[in-house]
Short mmCIF file of C-alpha atoms in Angstrom, two decimals:
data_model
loop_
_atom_site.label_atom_id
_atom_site.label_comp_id
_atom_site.label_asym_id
_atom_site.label_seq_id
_atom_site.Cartn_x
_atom_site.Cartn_y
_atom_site.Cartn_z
CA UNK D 1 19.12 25.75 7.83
CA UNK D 2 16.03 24.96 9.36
CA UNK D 3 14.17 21.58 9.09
CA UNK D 4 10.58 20.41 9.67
CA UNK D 5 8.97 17.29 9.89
CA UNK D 6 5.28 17.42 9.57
CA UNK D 7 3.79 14.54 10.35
CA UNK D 8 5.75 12.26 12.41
CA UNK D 9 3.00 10.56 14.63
CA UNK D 10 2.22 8.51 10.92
CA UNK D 11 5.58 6.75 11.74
CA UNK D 12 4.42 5.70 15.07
CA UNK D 13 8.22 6.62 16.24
CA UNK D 14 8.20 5.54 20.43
CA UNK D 15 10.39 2.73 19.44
CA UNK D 16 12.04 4.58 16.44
CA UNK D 17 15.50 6.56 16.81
CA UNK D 18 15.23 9.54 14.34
CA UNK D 19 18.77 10.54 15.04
CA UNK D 20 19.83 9.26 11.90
CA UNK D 21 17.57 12.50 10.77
CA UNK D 22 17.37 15.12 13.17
CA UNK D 23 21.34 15.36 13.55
CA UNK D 24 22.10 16.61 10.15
CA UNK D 25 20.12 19.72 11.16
CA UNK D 26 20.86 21.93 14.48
CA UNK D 27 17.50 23.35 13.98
CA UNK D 28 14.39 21.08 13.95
CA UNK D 29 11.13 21.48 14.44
CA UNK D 30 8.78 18.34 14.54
CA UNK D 31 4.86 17.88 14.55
CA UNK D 32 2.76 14.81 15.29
CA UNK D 33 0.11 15.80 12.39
CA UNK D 34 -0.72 18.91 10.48
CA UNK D 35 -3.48 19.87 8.89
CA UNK D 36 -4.06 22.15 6.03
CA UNK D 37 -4.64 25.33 7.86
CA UNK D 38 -2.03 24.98 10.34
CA UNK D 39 0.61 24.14 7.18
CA UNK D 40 1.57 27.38 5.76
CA UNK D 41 2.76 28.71 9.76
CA UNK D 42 4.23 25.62 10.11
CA UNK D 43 6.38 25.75 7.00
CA UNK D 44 7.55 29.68 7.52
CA UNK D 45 11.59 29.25 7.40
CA UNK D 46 11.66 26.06 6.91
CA UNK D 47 14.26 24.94 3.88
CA UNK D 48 14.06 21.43 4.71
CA UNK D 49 10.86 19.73 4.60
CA UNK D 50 10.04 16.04 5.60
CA UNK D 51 6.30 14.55 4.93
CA UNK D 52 4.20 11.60 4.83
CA UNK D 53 0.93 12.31 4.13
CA UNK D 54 0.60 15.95 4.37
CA UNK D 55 -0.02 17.41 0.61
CA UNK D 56 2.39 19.87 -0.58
CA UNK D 57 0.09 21.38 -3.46
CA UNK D 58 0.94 24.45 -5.76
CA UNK D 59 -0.35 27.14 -3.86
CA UNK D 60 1.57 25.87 -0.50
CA UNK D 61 4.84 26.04 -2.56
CA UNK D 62 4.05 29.13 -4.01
CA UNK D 63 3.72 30.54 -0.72
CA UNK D 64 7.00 29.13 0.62
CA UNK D 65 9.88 29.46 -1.43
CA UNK D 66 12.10 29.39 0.87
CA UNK D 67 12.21 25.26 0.27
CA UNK D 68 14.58 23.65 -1.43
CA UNK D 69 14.16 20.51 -0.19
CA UNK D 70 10.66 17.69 0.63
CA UNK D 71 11.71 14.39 1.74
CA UNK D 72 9.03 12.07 1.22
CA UNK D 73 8.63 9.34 4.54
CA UNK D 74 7.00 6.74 2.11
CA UNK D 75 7.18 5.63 -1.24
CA UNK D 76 3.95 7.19 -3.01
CA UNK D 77 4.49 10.79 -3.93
CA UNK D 78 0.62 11.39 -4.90
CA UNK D 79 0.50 14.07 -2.29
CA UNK D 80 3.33 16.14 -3.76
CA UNK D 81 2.92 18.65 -6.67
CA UNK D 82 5.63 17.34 -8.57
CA UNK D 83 5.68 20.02 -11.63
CA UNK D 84 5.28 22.45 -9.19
CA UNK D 85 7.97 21.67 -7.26
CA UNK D 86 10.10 20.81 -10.50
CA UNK D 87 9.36 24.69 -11.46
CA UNK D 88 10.55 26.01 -8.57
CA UNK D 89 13.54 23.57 -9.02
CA UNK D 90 12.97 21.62 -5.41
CA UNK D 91 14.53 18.49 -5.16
CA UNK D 92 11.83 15.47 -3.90
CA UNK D 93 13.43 12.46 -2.60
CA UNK D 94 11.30 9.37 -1.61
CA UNK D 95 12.16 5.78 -0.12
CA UNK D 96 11.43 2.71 -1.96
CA UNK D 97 11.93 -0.59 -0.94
CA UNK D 98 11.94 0.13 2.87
CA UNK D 99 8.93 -2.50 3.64
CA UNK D 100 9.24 -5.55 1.27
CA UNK D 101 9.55 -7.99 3.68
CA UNK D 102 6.84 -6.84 5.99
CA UNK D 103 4.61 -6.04 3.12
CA UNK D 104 4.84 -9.45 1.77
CA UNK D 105 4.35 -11.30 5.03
CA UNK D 106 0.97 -9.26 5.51
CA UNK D 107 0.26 -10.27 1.97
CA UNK D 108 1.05 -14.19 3.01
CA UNK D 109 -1.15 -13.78 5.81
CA UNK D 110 -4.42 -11.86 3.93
CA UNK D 111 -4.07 -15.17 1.17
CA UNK D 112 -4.04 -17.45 3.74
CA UNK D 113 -7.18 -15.95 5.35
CA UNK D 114 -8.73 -15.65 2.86
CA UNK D 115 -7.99 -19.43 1.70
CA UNK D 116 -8.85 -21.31 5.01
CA UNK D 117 -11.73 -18.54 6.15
CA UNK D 118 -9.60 -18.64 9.41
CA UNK D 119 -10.74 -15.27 10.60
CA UNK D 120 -14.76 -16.56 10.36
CA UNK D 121 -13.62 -20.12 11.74
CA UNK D 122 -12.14 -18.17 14.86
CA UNK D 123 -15.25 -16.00 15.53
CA UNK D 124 -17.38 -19.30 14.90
CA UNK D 125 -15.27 -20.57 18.04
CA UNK D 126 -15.56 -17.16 20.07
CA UNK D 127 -19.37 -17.72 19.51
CA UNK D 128 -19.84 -21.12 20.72
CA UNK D 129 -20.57 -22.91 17.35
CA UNK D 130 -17.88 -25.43 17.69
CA UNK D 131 -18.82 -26.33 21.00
CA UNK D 132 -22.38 -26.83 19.94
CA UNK D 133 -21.50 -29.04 17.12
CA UNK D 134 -22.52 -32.28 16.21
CA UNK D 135 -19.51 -33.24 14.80
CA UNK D 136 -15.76 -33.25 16.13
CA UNK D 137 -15.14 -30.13 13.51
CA UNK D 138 -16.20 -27.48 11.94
CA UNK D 139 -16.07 -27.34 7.81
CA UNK D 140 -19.28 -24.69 7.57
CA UNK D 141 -16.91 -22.15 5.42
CA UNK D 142 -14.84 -23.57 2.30
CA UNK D 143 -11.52 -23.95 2.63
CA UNK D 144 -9.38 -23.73 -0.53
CA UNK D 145 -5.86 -25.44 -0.80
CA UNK D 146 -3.69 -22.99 -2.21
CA UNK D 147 -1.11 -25.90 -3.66
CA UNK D 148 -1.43 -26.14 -7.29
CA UNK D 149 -3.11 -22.70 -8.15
CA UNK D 150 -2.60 -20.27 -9.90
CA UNK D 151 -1.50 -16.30 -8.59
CA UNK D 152 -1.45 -13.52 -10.67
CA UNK D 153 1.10 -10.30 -9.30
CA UNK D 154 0.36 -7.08 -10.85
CA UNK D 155 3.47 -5.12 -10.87
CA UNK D 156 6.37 -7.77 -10.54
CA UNK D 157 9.02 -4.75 -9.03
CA UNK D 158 10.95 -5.93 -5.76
CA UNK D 159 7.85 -6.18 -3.57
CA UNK D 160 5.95 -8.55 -6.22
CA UNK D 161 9.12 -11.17 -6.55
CA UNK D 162 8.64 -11.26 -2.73
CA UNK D 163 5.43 -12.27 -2.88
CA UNK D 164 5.87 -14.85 -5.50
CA UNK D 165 8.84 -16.35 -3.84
CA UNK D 166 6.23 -16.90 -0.87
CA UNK D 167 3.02 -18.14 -2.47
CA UNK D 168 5.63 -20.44 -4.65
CA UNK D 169 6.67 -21.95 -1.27
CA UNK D 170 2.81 -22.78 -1.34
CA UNK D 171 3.28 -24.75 -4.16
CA UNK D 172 1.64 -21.84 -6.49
CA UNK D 173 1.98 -21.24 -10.01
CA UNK D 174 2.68 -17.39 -10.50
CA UNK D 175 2.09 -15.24 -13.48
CA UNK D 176 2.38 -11.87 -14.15
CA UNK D 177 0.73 -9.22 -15.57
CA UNK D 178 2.30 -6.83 -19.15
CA UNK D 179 0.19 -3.86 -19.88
CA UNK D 180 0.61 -2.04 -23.17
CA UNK D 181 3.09 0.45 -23.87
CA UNK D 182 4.98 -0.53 -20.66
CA UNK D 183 7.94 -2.58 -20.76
CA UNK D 184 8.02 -5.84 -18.53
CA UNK D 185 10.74 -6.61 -16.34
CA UNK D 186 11.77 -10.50 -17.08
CA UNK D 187 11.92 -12.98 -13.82
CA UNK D 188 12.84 -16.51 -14.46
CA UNK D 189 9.73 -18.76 -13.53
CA UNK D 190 6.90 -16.02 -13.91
CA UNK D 191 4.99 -16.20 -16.76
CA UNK D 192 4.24 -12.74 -18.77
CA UNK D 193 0.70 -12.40 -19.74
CA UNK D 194 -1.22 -9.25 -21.24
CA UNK D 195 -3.54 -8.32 -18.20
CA UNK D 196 -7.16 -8.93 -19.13
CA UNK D 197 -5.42 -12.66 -20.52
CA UNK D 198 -4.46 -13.46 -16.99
CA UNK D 199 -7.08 -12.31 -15.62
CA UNK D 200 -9.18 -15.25 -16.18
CA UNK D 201 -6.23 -17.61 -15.40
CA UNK D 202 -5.98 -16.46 -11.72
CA UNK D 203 -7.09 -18.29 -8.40
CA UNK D 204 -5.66 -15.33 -6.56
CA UNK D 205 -4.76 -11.73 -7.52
CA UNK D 206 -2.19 -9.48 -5.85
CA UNK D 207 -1.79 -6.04 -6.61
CA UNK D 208 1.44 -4.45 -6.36
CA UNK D 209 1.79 -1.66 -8.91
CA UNK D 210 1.76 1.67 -8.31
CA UNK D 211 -1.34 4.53 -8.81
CA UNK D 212 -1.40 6.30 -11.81
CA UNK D 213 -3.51 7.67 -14.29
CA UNK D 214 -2.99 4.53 -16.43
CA UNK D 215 -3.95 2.18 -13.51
CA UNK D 216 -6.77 4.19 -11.46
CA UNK D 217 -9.66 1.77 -11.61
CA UNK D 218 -7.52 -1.01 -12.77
CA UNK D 219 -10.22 -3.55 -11.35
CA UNK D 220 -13.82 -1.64 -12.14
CA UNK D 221 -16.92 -3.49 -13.26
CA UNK D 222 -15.18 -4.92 -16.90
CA UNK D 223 -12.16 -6.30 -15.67
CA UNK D 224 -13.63 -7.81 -12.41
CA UNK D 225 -16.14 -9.86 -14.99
CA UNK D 226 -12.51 -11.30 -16.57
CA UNK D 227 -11.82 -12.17 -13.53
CA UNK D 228 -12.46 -16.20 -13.20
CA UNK D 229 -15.48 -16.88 -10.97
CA UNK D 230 -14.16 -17.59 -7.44
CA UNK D 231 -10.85 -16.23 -7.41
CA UNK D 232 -9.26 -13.91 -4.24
CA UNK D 233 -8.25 -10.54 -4.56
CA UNK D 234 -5.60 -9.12 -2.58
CA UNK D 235 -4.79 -5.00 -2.16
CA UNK D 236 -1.86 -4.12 -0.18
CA UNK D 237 -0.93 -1.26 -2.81
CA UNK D 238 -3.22 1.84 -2.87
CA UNK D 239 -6.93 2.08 -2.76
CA UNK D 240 -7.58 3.66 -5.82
CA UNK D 241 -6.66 0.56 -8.13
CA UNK D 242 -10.08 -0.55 -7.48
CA UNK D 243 -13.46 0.61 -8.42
CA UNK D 244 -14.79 0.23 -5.02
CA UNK D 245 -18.47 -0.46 -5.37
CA UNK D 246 -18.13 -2.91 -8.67
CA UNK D 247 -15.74 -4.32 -5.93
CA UNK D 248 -18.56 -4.85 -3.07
CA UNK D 249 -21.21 -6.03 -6.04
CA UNK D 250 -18.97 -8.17 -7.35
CA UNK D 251 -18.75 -10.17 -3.59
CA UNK D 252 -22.04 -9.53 -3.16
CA UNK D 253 -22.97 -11.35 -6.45
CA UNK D 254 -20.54 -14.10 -5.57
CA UNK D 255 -18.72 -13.82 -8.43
CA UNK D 256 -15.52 -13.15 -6.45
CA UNK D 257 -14.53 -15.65 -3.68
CA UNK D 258 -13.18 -12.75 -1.53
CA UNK D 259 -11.13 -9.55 -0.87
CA UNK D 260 -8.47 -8.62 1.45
CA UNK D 261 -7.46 -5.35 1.31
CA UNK D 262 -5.09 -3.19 3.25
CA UNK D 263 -6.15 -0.09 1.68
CA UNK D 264 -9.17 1.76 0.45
CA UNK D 265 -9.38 4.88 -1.47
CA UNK D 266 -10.23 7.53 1.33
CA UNK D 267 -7.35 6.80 4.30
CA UNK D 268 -8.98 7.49 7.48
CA UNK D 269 -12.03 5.96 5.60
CA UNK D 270 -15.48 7.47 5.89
CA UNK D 271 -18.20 6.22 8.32
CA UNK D 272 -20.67 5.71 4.92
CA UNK D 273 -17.50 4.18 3.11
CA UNK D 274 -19.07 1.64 0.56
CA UNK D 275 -16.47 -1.00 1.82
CA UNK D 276 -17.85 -0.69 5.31
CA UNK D 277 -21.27 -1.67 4.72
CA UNK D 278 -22.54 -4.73 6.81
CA UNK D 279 -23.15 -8.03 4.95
CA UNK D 280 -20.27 -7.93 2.14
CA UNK D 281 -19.22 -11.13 2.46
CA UNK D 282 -15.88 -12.22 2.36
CA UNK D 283 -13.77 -8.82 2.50
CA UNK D 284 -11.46 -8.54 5.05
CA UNK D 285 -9.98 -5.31 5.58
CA UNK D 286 -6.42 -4.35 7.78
CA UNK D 287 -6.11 -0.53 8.46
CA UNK D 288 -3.02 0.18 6.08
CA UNK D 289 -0.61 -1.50 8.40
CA UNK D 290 0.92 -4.20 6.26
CA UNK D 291 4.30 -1.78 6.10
CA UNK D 292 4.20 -1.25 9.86
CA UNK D 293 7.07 -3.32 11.29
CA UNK D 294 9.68 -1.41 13.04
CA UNK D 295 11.64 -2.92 11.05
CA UNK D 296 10.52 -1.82 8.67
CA UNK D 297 9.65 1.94 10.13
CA UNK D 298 12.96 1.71 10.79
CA UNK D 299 14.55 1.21 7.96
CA UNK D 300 12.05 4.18 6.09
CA UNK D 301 13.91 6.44 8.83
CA UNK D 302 17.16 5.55 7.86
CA UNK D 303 16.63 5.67 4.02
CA UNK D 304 15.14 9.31 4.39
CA UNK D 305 17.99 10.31 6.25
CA UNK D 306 20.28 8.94 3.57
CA UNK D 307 18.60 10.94 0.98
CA UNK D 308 18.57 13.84 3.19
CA UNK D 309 22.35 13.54 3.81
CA UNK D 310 23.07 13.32 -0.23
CA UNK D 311 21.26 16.22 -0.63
CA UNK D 312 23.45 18.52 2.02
CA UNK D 313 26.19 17.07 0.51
CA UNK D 314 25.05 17.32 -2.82
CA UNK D 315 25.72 13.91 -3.89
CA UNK D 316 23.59 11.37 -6.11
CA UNK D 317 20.18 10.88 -4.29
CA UNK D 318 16.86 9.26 -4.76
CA UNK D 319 15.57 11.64 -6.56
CA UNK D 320 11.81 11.73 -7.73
CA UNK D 321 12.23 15.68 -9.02
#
């Protein structure tokens, strides 16, 4: 049986040991990236297929059924055809829960950021504006104390209770988010709230939930006006929950306080991408790294090859399709 990985540079694995993986197979074959045309000569022979980011659409699986098996190295499965694969009756396995604890730190720091304006106090330093001050400090950016406030988590699953067990450490007040038709999971000291209720109740926003139809533009140019005047919003989940430009008008208006985002909707983004224009003020944006511990890679490695071991041995797995 023959196994590919397609995409392996995404992991940056130098300090990774894929043995856990590539021993379960005597016959591997293992590509930094691939890109669409170079996919379908890639995939000839392969039963056993392991992917990040590269799509596996209809037409690819039509043209390879020799698979019976994608192992997905993340937790979003956007860039599978899942009914397509269901047809053809190939399993998809993901891994969830690999990167709470790096996740949530990032998240911890972005808030923070955002809340004492440390990365604009540091640059004011770089430039020269402390030393040139009249005073013994600087206090040129507003600095909000986090203690007392109020954080709203959308999508309270393991990574959100990690999160509010941090900004509660701040001395936060946490709510959470219920959307219709969807049942809520219960955690004892987080509030329940329908969404566009808490919205106006929230210092600071933190999205955690995944992308779906139902939550594609979760934040457009309605809900951001629910949102109360000032507050921070925080995006470590996928780029499509947000209706990017309403985003950037909304800062540019003022009415938000900031952004911090981890993710946009286009990932390598675009040189004209609307979040990249000069003068939005107060966005801060991290290139999709808040899952990037190696820890953390680490642990994604050895999930996947758990999944991929259940499915040789045809035993329970984490099963998507």
């Amino acid at each position: 049986m023959k196994g590919i990985i397609l995409d392996v540079a995404s992991l940056a694995p130098d300090d990774l040991d894929l043995q856990p993986i590539t021993r379960q197979l005597k016959e591997w074959q293992s590509y930094d990236q691939t890109t669409a045309l170079q996919l379908n000569a890639r995939l000839a022979g392969a039963e056993i297929v392991l992917t990040n980011k590269v799509a596996m659409t209809e037409p690819v699986l039509s043209e390879n059924p020799q698979i019976k098996y994608i192992g997905v190295l993340a937790t979003g499965t956007n860039n599978i055809d899942l009914a397509a694969a269901k047809s053809r009756q190939i399993v998809v396995s993901n891994v969830r829960g690999y990167g709470t604890h790096s996740v949530a730190q990032h998240t911890l720091a972005l808030i923070l950021n955002l809340a004492t304006r440390q990365p604009d106090y540091l640059a004011a330093v770089k430039q020269g504006q402390w030393q040139q001050s009249e005073h013994f400090c600087l206090l040129n950016q507003p600095i909000l104390e986090l203690a007392g406030k109020t954080c709203l988590i959308i999508g309270l699953g393991e990574l959100g209770q990690a999160v509010a067990k941090l900004v509660k450490a701040l001395g936060m007040k946490v709510i959470a988010a219920t959307f219709e038709g969807h049942q809520s999971q219960l955690v004892e000291g987080v509030e329940r709230l329908p969404f566009e209720t808490a919205l106006p109740q929230a210092d600071v926003i933190s999205l955690h939930c995944p992308l779906s139809e139902q939550t594609e533009h979760l934040f457009n140019r309605h809900t951001l006006r629910l949102v109360k005047p000032g507050a921070l919003l925080i995006n470590t989940a996928r780029g499509g929950l947000l209706e990017e430009q309403a985003l950037v008008d909304a800062l540019k208006a003022g009415w938000l306080g900031g952004a911090a985002l981890d993710v946009v909707s286009e990932e390598p983004p675009p040189v004209d991408h609307p979040l990249f224009q000069p003068n939005i003020p107060n966005l801060y944006i991290t290139p999709h790294n808040a899952w990037g511990t190696q820890a953390a890679r680490q642990t994604l490695v050895n999930m996947a090859a758990a999944n991929l071991a259940a499915f040789l041995s045809r035993k329970p797995i984490n099963q998507v399709c």
